[in-house]
């Protein structure tokens, strides 16, 4: 189940955008990656929690800085929680955040997209992404959770469109 409320504002019909969204998601039996000790090694599998929820706030801004040059910023704060099956006693934590979900995300990009003639176009961009720390694998039978640290990435894609069916692309990823 998903409920969201979004407000968008487009100043001066310019293509610029300011948006704010609040949302709530109820998850029935979310699937989570788990790990347990077995025979001296870790065994990975999947289990269903009873239910989970995610609620959050998202802000988005897109702004044309100068002709053909745009800035975009998007940030989210996300609260997540799972209800674990009662009576099994296998989960290490009695309550925790949802496996795989970051508590915050930030994305930013600056792009230059000029038209060259009538059919050609260039796109070059710098894109930054931040995923907050999250549980990668849920520990069961007294094995601790495996956590991923916050992840920062910086990418530089470039595309040149010669005409509709012909283009070339180059990407420098995860600097």
Tab-separated table of C-alpha atoms in Angstrom:
chain	number	residue	atom	x	y	z
A	1	UNK	CA	0.000	0.000	0.000
A	2	UNK	CA	1.333	3.419	-0.933
A	3	UNK	CA	0.128	6.949	-0.184
A	4	UNK	CA	1.981	10.058	-1.262
A	5	UNK	CA	1.329	13.772	-1.431
A	6	UNK	CA	3.413	15.869	-3.838
A	7	UNK	CA	3.522	19.606	-4.450
A	8	UNK	CA	5.234	20.881	-7.614
A	9	UNK	CA	6.006	24.484	-8.495
A	10	UNK	CA	7.185	25.571	-11.959
A	11	UNK	CA	8.300	29.236	-11.718
A	12	UNK	CA	7.634	31.409	-14.775
A	13	UNK	CA	6.946	28.402	-17.048
A	14	UNK	CA	10.735	28.113	-17.385
A	15	UNK	CA	11.211	24.371	-16.996
A	16	UNK	CA	12.651	25.002	-13.530
A	17	UNK	CA	11.076	22.866	-10.824
A	18	UNK	CA	10.680	22.839	-7.064
A	19	UNK	CA	8.899	19.813	-5.605
A	20	UNK	CA	8.286	18.369	-2.166
A	21	UNK	CA	6.804	14.941	-1.497
A	22	UNK	CA	5.764	13.135	1.672
A	23	UNK	CA	4.888	9.458	1.486
A	24	UNK	CA	4.002	6.330	3.425
A	25	UNK	CA	4.297	2.713	2.274
A	26	UNK	CA	2.985	-0.332	4.107
A	27	UNK	CA	4.774	-3.518	3.123
A	28	UNK	CA	3.178	-6.942	3.542
A	29	UNK	CA	5.726	-9.691	4.145
A	30	UNK	CA	8.804	-7.840	2.815
A	31	UNK	CA	11.539	-10.166	1.563
A	32	UNK	CA	14.914	-9.666	3.220
A	33	UNK	CA	18.344	-11.170	2.645
A	34	UNK	CA	19.526	-13.056	5.750
A	35	UNK	CA	22.656	-14.838	6.899
A	36	UNK	CA	23.137	-17.528	9.493
A	37	UNK	CA	26.015	-19.672	10.679
A	38	UNK	CA	25.954	-23.246	9.434
A	39	UNK	CA	28.775	-25.761	9.690
A	40	UNK	CA	31.338	-23.068	10.452
A	41	UNK	CA	30.447	-20.815	7.532
A	42	UNK	CA	27.838	-18.214	6.696
A	43	UNK	CA	24.826	-19.280	4.637
A	44	UNK	CA	22.837	-16.598	2.810
A	45	UNK	CA	19.147	-16.978	2.090
A	46	UNK	CA	15.916	-14.963	2.097
A	47	UNK	CA	13.100	-14.662	4.664
A	48	UNK	CA	9.903	-12.701	4.950
A	49	UNK	CA	9.321	-10.322	7.843
A	50	UNK	CA	5.676	-10.038	8.955
A	51	UNK	CA	5.280	-6.478	7.736
A	52	UNK	CA	7.246	-3.315	7.226
A	53	UNK	CA	6.766	0.349	6.578
A	54	UNK	CA	8.592	3.244	4.986
A	55	UNK	CA	7.742	6.905	5.359
A	56	UNK	CA	9.699	9.805	4.047
A	57	UNK	CA	10.211	13.291	2.750
A	58	UNK	CA	11.713	14.135	-0.634
A	59	UNK	CA	12.847	17.514	-1.988
A	60	UNK	CA	13.668	18.125	-5.646
A	61	UNK	CA	15.020	21.218	-7.411
A	62	UNK	CA	15.826	21.649	-11.104
A	63	UNK	CA	17.204	24.978	-12.272
A	64	UNK	CA	18.495	26.287	-15.597
A	65	UNK	CA	21.702	28.171	-14.745
A	66	UNK	CA	22.408	29.527	-18.227
A	67	UNK	CA	21.213	28.473	-21.682
A	68	UNK	CA	21.628	24.695	-22.100
A	69	UNK	CA	23.133	24.256	-18.607
A	70	UNK	CA	20.988	22.772	-15.815
A	71	UNK	CA	21.442	21.926	-12.160
A	72	UNK	CA	19.418	19.233	-10.422
A	73	UNK	CA	19.325	18.321	-6.735
A	74	UNK	CA	17.216	15.647	-5.074
A	75	UNK	CA	17.306	14.572	-1.446
A	76	UNK	CA	15.261	12.093	0.565
A	77	UNK	CA	14.959	11.232	4.238
A	78	UNK	CA	13.394	7.819	4.758
A	79	UNK	CA	12.196	6.176	7.982
A	80	UNK	CA	11.833	2.402	7.717
A	81	UNK	CA	10.923	-0.288	10.182
A	82	UNK	CA	10.004	-3.975	10.089
A	83	UNK	CA	7.870	-6.106	12.387
A	84	UNK	CA	9.552	-9.441	12.840
A	85	UNK	CA	7.740	-12.777	13.162
A	86	UNK	CA	6.878	-13.455	16.804
A	87	UNK	CA	7.767	-16.658	18.596
A	88	UNK	CA	10.521	-17.778	16.234
A	89	UNK	CA	13.336	-16.162	18.258
A	90	UNK	CA	15.759	-16.449	15.356
A	91	UNK	CA	16.312	-12.761	14.590
A	92	UNK	CA	19.313	-11.095	16.235
A	93	UNK	CA	17.457	-7.756	16.568
A	94	UNK	CA	13.964	-7.380	17.978
A	95	UNK	CA	13.409	-4.207	15.926
A	96	UNK	CA	15.440	-2.646	13.135
A	97	UNK	CA	15.358	-0.782	9.853
A	98	UNK	CA	14.347	-2.550	6.645
A	99	UNK	CA	17.193	-4.482	5.001
A	100	UNK	CA	18.673	-2.772	1.956
A	101	UNK	CA	17.086	0.653	2.513
A	102	UNK	CA	19.179	3.750	3.212
A	103	UNK	CA	17.929	6.328	5.719
A	104	UNK	CA	18.853	9.124	3.317
A	105	UNK	CA	19.699	9.634	-0.358
A	106	UNK	CA	21.175	12.659	-2.117
A	107	UNK	CA	21.553	13.080	-5.878
A	108	UNK	CA	22.961	16.115	-7.675
A	109	UNK	CA	23.878	16.742	-11.265
A	110	UNK	CA	24.982	19.526	-13.522
A	111	UNK	CA	24.451	18.978	-17.225
A	112	UNK	CA	25.213	20.776	-20.448
A	113	UNK	CA	22.874	19.884	-23.326
A	114	UNK	CA	23.334	22.115	-26.397
A	115	UNK	CA	21.692	21.477	-29.769
A	116	UNK	CA	24.175	21.338	-32.627
A	117	UNK	CA	22.450	22.043	-35.909
A	118	UNK	CA	18.970	20.656	-36.497
A	119	UNK	CA	19.488	16.960	-35.692
A	120	UNK	CA	22.584	16.734	-33.471
A	121	UNK	CA	22.805	17.181	-29.724
A	122	UNK	CA	25.480	16.867	-27.067
A	123	UNK	CA	24.948	15.874	-23.445
A	124	UNK	CA	27.714	16.021	-20.848
A	125	UNK	CA	27.085	15.810	-17.128
A	126	UNK	CA	28.639	15.402	-13.712
A	127	UNK	CA	26.452	13.291	-11.393
A	128	UNK	CA	26.972	12.841	-7.654
A	129	UNK	CA	25.053	10.266	-5.592
A	130	UNK	CA	25.088	9.499	-1.882
A	131	UNK	CA	23.371	6.449	-0.364
A	132	UNK	CA	23.308	6.442	3.434
A	133	UNK	CA	24.429	3.444	5.501
A	134	UNK	CA	22.144	0.410	5.356
A	135	UNK	CA	21.794	-3.208	6.385
A	136	UNK	CA	23.088	-5.429	3.576
A	137	UNK	CA	22.251	-8.774	5.201
A	138	UNK	CA	20.113	-9.458	8.280
A	139	UNK	CA	21.723	-11.657	10.936
A	140	UNK	CA	19.691	-14.518	12.385
A	141	UNK	CA	20.444	-17.098	15.096
A	142	UNK	CA	22.650	-14.572	16.957
A	143	UNK	CA	24.753	-13.715	13.882
A	144	UNK	CA	25.101	-9.919	13.596
A	145	UNK	CA	23.787	-7.820	10.709
A	146	UNK	CA	26.169	-7.008	7.872
A	147	UNK	CA	26.068	-3.279	7.230
A	148	UNK	CA	27.168	-1.211	4.261
A	149	UNK	CA	28.707	2.176	4.918
A	150	UNK	CA	27.489	5.306	3.163
A	151	UNK	CA	28.385	5.209	-0.528
A	152	UNK	CA	29.474	8.273	-2.514
A	153	UNK	CA	29.732	8.032	-6.304
A	154	UNK	CA	30.710	10.546	-8.980
A	155	UNK	CA	29.968	9.780	-12.639
A	156	UNK	CA	30.641	11.665	-15.880
A	157	UNK	CA	28.485	10.491	-18.811
A	158	UNK	CA	28.716	11.960	-22.282
A	159	UNK	CA	26.432	11.354	-25.261
A	160	UNK	CA	26.598	12.781	-28.756
A	161	UNK	CA	23.494	12.244	-30.900
A	162	UNK	CA	24.359	12.569	-34.579
A	163	UNK	CA	20.739	12.020	-35.652
A	164	UNK	CA	17.789	9.882	-34.456
A	165	UNK	CA	19.237	6.369	-34.985
A	166	UNK	CA	22.952	7.184	-34.536
A	167	UNK	CA	24.682	8.245	-31.323
A	168	UNK	CA	27.817	7.575	-29.337
A	169	UNK	CA	28.218	7.366	-25.577
A	170	UNK	CA	31.102	7.428	-23.124
A	171	UNK	CA	30.883	7.057	-19.334
A	172	UNK	CA	33.407	7.500	-16.567
A	173	UNK	CA	31.819	5.838	-13.532
A	174	UNK	CA	32.341	5.681	-9.801
A	175	UNK	CA	35.325	8.006	-9.451
